[in-house]
Coordinates of C-alpha atoms and ligand atoms in Angstrom, one line a residue:
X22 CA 1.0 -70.9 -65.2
X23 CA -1.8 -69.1 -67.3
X24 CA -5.7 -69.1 -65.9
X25 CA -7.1 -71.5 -68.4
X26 CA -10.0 -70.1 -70.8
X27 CA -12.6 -72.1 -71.0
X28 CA -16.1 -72.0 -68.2
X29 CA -15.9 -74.7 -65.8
X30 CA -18.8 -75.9 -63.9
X31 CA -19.6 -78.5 -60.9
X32 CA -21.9 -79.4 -58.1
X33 CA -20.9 -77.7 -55.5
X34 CA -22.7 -79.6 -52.4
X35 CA -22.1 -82.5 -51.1
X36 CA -23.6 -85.7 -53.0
X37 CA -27.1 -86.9 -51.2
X38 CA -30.3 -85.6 -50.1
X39 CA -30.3 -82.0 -49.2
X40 CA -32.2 -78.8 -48.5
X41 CA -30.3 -76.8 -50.9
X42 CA -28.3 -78.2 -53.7
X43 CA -25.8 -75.6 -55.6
X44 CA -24.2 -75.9 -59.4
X45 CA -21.7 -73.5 -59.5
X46 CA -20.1 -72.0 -63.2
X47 CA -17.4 -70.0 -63.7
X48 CA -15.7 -68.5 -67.0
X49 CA -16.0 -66.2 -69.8
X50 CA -19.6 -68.2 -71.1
X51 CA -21.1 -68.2 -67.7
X52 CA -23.5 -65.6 -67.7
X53 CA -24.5 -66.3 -71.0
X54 CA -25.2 -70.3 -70.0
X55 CA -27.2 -68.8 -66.8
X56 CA -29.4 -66.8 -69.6
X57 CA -29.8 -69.9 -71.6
X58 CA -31.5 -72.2 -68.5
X59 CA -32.7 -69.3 -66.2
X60 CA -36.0 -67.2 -66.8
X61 CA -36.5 -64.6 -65.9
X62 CA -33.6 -62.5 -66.3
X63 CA -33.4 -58.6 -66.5
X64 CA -31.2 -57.0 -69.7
X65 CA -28.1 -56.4 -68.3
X66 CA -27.8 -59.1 -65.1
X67 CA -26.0 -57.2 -61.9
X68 CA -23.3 -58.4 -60.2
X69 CA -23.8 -59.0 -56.4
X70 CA -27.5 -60.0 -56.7
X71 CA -29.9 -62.7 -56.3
X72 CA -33.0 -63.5 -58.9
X73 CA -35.9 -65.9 -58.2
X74 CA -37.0 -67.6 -61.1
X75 CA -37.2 -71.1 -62.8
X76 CA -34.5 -73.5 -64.6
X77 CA -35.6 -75.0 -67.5
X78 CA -34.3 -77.4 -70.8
X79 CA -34.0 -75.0 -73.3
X80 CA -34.4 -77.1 -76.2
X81 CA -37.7 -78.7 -74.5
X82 CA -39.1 -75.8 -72.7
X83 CA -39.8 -78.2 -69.2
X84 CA -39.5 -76.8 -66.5
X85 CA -36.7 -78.5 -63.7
X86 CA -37.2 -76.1 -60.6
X87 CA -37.8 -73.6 -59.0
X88 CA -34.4 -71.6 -58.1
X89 CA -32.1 -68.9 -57.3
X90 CA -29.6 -67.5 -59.4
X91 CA -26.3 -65.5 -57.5
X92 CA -24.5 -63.7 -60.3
X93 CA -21.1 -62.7 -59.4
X94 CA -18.9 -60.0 -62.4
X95 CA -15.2 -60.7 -63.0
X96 CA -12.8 -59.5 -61.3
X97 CA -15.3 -59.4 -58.1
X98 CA -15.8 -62.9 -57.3
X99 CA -14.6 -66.3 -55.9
X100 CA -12.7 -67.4 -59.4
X101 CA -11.9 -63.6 -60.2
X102 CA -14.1 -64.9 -63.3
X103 CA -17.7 -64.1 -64.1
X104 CA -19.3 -66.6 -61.4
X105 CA -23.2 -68.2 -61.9
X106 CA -24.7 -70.0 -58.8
X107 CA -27.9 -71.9 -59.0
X108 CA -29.2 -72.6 -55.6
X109 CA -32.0 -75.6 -56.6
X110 CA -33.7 -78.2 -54.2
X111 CA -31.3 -80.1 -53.0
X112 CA -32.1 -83.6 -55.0
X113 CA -29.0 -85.4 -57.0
X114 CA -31.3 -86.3 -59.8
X115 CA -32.1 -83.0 -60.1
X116 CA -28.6 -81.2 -59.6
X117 CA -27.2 -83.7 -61.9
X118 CA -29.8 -82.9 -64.9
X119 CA -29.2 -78.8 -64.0
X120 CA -25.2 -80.2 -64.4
X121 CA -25.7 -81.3 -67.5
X122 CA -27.8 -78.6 -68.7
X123 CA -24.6 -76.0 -68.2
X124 CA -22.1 -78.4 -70.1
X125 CA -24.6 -79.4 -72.9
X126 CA -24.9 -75.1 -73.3
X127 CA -21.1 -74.2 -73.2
X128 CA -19.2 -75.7 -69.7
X129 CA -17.1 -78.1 -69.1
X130 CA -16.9 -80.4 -66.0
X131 CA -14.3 -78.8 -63.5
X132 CA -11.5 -80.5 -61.9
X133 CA -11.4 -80.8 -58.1
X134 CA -10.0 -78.3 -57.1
X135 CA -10.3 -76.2 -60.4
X136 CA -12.5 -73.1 -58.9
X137 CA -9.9 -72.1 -56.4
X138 CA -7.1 -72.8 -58.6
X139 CA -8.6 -70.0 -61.1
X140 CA -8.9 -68.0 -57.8
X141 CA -5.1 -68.7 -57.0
X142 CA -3.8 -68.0 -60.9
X143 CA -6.1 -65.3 -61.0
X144 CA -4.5 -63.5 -58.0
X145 CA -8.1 -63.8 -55.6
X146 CA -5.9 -65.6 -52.8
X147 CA -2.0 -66.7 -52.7
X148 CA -1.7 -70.6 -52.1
X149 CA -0.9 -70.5 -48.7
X150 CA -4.8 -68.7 -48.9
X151 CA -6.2 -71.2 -50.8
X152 CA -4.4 -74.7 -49.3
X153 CA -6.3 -73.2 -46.5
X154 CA -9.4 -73.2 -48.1
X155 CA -9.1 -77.2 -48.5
X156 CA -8.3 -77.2 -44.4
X157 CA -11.6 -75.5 -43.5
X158 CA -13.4 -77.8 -45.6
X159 CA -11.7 -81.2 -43.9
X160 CA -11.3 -79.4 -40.2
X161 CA -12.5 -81.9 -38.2
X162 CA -11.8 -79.9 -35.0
X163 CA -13.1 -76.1 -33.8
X164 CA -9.3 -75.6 -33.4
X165 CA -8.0 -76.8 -36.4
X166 CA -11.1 -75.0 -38.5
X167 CA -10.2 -71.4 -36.5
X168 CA -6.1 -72.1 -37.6
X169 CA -7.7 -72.9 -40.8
X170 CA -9.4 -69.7 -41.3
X171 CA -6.4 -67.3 -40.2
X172 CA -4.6 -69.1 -42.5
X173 CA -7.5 -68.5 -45.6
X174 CA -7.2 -64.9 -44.1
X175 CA -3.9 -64.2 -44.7
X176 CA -2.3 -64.3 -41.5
X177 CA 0.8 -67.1 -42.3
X178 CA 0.8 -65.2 -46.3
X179 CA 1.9 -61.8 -44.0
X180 CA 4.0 -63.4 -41.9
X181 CA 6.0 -65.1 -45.1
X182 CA 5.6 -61.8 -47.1
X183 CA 7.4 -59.7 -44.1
X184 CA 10.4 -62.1 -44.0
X185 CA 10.2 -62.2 -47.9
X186 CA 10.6 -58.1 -47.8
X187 CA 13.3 -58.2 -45.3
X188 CA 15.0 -60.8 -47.5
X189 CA 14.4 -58.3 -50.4
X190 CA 16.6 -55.6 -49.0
X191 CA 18.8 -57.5 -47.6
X192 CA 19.7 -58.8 -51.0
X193 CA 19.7 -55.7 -52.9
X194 CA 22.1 -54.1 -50.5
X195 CA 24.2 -57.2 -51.3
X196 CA 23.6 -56.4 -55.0
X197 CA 24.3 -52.7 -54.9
X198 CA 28.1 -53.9 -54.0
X199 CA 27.9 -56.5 -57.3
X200 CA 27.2 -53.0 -59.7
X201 CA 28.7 -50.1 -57.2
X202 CA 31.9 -51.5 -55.3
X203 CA 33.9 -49.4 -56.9
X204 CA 31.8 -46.2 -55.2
X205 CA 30.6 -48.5 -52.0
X206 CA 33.9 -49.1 -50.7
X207 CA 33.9 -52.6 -48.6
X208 CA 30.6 -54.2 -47.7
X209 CA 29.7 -54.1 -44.0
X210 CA 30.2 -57.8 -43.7
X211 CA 29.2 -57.8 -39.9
X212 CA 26.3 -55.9 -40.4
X213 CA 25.3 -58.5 -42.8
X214 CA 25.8 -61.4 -41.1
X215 CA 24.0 -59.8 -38.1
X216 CA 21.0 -59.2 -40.5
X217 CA 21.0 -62.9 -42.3
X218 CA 21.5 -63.9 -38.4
X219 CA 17.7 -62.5 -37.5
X220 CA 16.1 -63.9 -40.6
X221 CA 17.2 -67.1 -39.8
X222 CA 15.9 -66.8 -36.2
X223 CA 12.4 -65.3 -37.6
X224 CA 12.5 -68.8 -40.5
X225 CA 12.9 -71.0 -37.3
X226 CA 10.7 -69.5 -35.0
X227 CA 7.7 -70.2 -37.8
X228 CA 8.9 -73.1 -38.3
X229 CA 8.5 -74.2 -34.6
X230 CA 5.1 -74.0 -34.6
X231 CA 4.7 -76.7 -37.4
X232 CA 4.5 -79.3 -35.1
X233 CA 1.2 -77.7 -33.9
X234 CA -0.1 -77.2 -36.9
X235 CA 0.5 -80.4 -38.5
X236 CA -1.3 -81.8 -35.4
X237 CA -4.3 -79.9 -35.3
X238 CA -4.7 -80.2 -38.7
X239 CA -3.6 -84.1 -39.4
X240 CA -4.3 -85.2 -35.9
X241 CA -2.3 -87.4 -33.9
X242 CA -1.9 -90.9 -33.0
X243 CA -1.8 -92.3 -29.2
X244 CA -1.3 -95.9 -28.6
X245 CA -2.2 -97.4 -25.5
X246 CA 0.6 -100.2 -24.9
X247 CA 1.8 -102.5 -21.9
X248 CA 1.4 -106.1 -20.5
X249 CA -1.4 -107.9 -20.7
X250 CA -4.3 -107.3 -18.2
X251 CA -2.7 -103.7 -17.2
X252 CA -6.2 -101.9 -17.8
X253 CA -5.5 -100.7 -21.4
X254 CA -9.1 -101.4 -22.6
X255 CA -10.2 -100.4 -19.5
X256 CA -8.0 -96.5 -20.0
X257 CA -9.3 -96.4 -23.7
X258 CA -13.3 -96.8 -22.7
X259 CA -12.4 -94.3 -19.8
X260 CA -10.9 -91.5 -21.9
X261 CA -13.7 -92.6 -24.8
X262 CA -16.7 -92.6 -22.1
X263 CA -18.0 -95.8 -23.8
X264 CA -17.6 -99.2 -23.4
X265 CA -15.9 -99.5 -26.9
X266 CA -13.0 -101.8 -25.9
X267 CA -13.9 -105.2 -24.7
X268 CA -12.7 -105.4 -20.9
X269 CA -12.2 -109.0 -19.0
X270 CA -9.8 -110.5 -16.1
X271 CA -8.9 -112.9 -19.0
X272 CA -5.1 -111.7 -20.3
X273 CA -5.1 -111.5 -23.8
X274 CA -8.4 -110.5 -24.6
X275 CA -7.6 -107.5 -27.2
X276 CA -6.8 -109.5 -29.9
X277 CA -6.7 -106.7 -32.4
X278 CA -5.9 -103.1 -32.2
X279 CA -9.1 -100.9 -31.4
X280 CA -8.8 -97.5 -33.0
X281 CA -11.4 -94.9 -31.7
X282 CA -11.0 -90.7 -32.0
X283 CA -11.1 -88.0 -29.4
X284 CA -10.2 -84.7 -28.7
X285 CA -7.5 -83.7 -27.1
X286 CA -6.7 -80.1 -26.4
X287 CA -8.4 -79.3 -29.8
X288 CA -6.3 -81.7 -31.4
X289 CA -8.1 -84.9 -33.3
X290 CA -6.2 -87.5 -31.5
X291 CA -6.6 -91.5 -32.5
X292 CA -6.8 -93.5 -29.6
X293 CA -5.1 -97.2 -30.6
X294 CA -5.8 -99.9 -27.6
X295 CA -3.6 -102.7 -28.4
X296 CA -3.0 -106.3 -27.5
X297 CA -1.0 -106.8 -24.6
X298 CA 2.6 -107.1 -25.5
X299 CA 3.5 -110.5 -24.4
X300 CA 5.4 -113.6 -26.2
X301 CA 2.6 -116.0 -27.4
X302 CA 1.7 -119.5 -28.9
X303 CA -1.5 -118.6 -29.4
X304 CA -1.7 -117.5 -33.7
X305 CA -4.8 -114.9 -33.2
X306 CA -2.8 -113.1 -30.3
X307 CA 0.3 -113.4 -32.0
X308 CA -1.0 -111.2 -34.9
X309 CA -2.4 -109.1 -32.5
X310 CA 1.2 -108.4 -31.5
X311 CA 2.9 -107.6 -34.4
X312 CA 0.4 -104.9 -35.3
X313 CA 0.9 -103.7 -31.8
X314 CA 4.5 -103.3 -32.7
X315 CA 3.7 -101.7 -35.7
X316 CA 1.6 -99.2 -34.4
X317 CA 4.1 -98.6 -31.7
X318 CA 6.7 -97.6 -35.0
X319 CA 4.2 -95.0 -35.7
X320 CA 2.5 -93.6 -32.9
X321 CA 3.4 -89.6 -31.8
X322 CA 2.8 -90.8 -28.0
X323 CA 2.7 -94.4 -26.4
X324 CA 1.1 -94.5 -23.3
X325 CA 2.9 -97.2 -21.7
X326 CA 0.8 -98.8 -18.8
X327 CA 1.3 -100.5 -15.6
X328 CA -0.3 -102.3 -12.5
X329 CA 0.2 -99.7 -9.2
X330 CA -0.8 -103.1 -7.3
X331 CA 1.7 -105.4 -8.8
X332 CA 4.5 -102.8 -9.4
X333 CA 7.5 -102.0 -12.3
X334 CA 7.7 -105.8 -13.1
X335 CA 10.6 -107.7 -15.0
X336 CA 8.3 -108.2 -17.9
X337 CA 7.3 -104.5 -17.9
X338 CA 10.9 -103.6 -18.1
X339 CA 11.7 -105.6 -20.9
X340 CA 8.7 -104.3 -22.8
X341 CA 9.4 -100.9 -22.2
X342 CA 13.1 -101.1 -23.6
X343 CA 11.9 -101.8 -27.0
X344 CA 9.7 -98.5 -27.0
X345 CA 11.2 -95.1 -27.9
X346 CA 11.8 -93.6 -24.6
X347 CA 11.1 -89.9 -26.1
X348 CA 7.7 -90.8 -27.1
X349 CA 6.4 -92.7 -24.0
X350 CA 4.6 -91.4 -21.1
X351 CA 4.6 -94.0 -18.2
X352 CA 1.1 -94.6 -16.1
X353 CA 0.6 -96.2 -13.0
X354 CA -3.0 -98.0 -13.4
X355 CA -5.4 -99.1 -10.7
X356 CA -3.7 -96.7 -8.1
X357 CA -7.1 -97.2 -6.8
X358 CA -6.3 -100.2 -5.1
X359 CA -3.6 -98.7 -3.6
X360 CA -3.1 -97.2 -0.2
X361 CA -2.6 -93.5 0.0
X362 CA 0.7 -93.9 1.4
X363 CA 1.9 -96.0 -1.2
X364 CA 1.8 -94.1 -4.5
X365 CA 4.9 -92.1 -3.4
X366 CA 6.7 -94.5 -3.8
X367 CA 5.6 -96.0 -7.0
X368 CA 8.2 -92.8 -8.7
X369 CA 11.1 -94.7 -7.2
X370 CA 10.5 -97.7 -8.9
X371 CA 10.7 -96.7 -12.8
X372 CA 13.5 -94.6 -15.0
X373 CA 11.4 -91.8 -15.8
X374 CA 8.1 -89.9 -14.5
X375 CA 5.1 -91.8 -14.4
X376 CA 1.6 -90.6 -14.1
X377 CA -0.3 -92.0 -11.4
X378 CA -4.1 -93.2 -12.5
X379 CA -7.4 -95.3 -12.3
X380 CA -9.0 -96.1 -15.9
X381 CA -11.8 -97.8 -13.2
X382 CA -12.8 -94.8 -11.2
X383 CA -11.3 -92.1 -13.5
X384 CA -9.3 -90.9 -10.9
X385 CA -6.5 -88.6 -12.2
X386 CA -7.4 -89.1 -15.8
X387 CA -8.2 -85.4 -16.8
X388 CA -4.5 -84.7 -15.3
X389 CA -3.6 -87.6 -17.6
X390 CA -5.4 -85.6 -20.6
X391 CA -3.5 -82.8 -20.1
X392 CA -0.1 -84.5 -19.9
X393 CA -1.2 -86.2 -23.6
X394 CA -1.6 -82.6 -24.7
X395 CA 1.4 -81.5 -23.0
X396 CA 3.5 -84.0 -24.7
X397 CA 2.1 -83.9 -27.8
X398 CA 2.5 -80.2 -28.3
X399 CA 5.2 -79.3 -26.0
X400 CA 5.3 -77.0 -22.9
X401 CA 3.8 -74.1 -24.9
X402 CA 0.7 -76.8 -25.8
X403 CA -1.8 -73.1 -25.9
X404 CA -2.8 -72.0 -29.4
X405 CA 0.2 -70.3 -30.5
X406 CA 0.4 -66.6 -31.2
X407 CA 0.8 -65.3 -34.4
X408 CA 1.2 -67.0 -37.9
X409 CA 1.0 -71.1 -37.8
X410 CA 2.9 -73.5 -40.3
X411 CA 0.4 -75.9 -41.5
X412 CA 1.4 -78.1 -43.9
X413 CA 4.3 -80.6 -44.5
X414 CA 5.0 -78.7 -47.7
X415 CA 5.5 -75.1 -45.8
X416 CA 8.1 -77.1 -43.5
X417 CA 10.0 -77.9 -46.1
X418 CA 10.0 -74.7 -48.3
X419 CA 11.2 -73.1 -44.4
X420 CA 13.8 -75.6 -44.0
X421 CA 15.3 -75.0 -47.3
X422 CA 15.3 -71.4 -46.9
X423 CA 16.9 -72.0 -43.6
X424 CA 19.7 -74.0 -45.6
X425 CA 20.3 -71.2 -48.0
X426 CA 20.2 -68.4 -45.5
X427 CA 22.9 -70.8 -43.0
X428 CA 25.1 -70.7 -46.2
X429 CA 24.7 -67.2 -46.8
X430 CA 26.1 -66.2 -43.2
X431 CA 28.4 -68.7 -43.4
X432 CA 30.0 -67.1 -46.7
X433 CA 29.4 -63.6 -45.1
X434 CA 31.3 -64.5 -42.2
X435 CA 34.3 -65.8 -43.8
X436 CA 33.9 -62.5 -45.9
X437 CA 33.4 -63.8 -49.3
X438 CA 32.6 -62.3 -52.6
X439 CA 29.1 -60.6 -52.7
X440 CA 28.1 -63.2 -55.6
X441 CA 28.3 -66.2 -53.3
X442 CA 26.0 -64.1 -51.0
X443 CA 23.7 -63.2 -53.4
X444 CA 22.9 -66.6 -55.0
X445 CA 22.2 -67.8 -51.5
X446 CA 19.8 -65.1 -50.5
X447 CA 18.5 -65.9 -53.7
X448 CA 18.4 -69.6 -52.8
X449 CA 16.2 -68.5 -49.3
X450 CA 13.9 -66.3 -51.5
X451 CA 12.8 -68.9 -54.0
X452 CA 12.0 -71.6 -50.7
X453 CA 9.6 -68.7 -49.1
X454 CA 8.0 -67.9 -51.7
X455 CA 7.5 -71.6 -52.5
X456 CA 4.6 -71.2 -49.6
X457 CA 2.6 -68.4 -50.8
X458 CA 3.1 -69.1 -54.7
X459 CA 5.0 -66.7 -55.9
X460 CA 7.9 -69.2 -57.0
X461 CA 6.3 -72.8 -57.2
X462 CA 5.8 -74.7 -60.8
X463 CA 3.0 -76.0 -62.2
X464 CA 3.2 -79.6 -61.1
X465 CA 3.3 -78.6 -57.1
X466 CA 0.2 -76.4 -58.2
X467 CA -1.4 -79.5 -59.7
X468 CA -0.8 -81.7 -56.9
X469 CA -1.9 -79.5 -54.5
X470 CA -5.5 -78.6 -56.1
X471 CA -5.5 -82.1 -57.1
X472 CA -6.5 -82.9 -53.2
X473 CA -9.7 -80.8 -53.1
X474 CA -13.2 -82.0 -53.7
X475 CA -14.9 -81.3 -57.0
X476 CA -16.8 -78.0 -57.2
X477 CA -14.4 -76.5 -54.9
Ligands
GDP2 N1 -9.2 -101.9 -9.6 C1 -8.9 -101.6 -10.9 N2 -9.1 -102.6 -11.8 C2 -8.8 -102.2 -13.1 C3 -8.4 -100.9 -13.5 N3 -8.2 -100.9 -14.8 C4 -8.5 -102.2 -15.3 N4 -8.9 -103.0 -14.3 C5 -9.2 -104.4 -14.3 O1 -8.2 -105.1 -14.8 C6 -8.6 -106.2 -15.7 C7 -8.0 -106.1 -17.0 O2 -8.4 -104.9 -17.7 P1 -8.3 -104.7 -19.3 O3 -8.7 -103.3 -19.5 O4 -9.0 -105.8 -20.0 O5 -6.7 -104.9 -19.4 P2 -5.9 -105.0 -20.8 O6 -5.6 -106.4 -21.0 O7 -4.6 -104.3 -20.5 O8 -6.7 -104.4 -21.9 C8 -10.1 -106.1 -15.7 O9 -10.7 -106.9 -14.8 C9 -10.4 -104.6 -15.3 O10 -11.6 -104.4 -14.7 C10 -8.3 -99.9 -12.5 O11 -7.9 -98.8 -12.7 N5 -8.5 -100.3 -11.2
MG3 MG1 -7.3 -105.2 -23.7

């Protein structure tokens, strides 16, 4: 895929009122546009500097503000082209006219995406770099920005690069006994199968961590479910601090579900309160119910309540077969009612470990917080060390070089030719490199710029 030609241009900030506005061009034509709208300008303009001046219609001579100009020479820039910002007054009448201005003198309107694509094809930042660059925009947690930022800084491109060169010699050791056998004697197949062995251990261990990355970056989604009149209204305004949910003694008052967000353990978790899973005549409720269920399909965690006072109930146990036990954490509610003495024996009543609460006097619930994180993330639910998988797509492109590398062993453990080998470790290359960009086609490329905003 060739870095197209022509200079591209775009608003850069967001659409509104705003102290600053930027239009941003880059290409071959860009400094030449800048000298067309932009007075005054010195001979030769520097890259790396700023000038105060005005932008103006050229063909009118009218003056359109007051601005700075940040000039920016190929190959040391954003794009890797020759880069013009004008920072104006932040007015979208007034961006829009300077926006016009640069494609009526020699731009054309950029795609989303299209700046950091030219800084991808034009070698500025690998994909894995610049997907990341998308993330930092979108964070909408501290935690997911920071993971965003070692990402844009290279730290998952290293980690894929050093597997990639391990792969590299692996396979041209491999290779060497296609051209040389006659010289090389037989090929060390243990040795090799050890080797493939490690990179396959090193492929999974990245890919463990995709789970946190695809939640701190996507978010997850927690749905409060249970009988009705449990308390889960009550145990979403808790863990929101508000009175979102509407709260009565009535049973069957959450009609619909109630979808609010908070953070849990850095990660952007949906909170769903839902209507009371019961068997109903009544056609509101009913519909209430079914989306309950649906949500219950797709939720990462159910928190499945109950009554401390009124204990594991027939009704409770039906419900709670037709939830995935693997994703539910069981709660005791209103264990403030209860006498101390009695919550012990509230474990022996249900199959698995239940967490013992009060949405009313928010007893317990920051232990309940960190069990969401806990299961949500895993025991090691701390910011893991090291390089993070982030994105569905890196998953993927680690799995499949998973596949190829299992194959590979498996032919180097039975001994076969060094052919079979190679195409495999071939196989594993081509899926790694998928993540940084150094073997993925045009139309993944497409689609994944295709997701950014315009101008970036
Ligand atoms: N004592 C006590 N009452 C609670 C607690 N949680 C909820 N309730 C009460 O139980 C009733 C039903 O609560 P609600 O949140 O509407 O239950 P939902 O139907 O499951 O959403 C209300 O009267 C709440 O005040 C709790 O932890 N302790
Ligand atoms: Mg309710």
């Amino acid at each position: 895929m060739l870095p197209s030609t022509d200079t591209i241009s775009a608003i850069a900030t967001p659409p509104g009122e705003g102290g600053i506005g930027i239009v941003r061009i880059s290409g071959a034509r860009a400094f030449e546009i800048a000298r067309k709208l932009f007075t005054p300008l010195p001979a030769e303009i520097q890259s790396h500097r700023i000038y105060v001046g005005t932008l103006l219609d050229p063909d009118t001579g009218e003056h359109i503000d007051r601005a700075l100009l940040l000039a920016f020479r190929a190959p040391r820039s954003y794009t890797g082209e020759d880069v013009v910002e004008f920072s104006c007054h932040g007015g979208m009448v007034l961006l829009r006219r300077v926006l016009k201005l640069t494609l009526q003198h020699g731009a054309r309107l950029a795609q989303p995406g299209e700046f950091t694509l030219r800084a991808f094809l034009n070698g500025r930042l690998d994909l894995a770099q610049a997907e990341a660059v998308a993330d930092l925009v979108r964070a909408r947690t501290e935690t997911a920005q920071r993971l965003a930022m070692r990402q844009h800084e290279g730290e998952l491109s290293r980690a894929i690069h050093a597997i990639r060169d391990e792969l590299v010699g692996i396979l041209a050791l491999v290779e060497a006994y296609l051209d040389f056998s006659d010289d090389l004697g037989e090929m060390d197949y243990d040795h090799l199968s050890e080797q493939i062995q490690q990179m396959i251990a090193r492929c999974q261990s990245l890919l463990a961590t995709a789970r946190y990355g695809r939640l701190t970056r996507e978010g997850a989604m927690v749905v409060i479910a249970g009988r009705p009149n449990v308390g889960k209204s009550s145990l979403m305004n808790a863990l929101l601090g508000e009175e979102r949910a509407i709260v009565t003694d009535i049973p069957g008052t959450t009609r619909d579900v109630i979808r609010e967000s908070i953070q849990i353990h850095g990660i952007p978790v949906q909170l769903w309160d839902t209507a009371g899973l019961r068997e109903t005549e009544d056609v509101v409720e009913r519909f209430g119910v079914e989306r309950t269920h649906r949500s219950l399909r797709d939720a990462d965690l159910i928190l499945f309540l109950l009554s401390a006072p009124e204990g594991f109930t027939e009704e409770d146990k039906q419900l709670l077969a037709s939830v995935p036990p693997e994703r539910t954490l069981l709660v005791w509610n209103k264990c403030d009612l209860m006498p101390e003495e009695a919550l012990a024996n509230l474990a022996q009543q249900v199959p698995s470990p239940a967490l013992a609460v009060s949405a009313l006097t928010g007893w317990n619930l920051h232990r309940l917080v960190d069990a969401i994180g806990e299961r949500l993330l895993g025991s090691d639910w701390l910011t893991p060390e090291g390089a993070v998988v982030t994105s569905e797509r890196h998953q993927i492109a680690l799995q499949g070089a998973i596949e190829s590398l299992q194959q590979a062993l498996h032919s180097a453990q039975t001994a076969l030719p060094a052919e079979l080998i190679s195409v495999d470790l071939r196989g594993a290359l081509d899926a790694i490199g998928l993540i940084t960009g150094e073997t993925v086609t045009e139309d993944i490329v497409e689609r994944i710029f295709s997701d950014f905003c315009i101008g970036k």
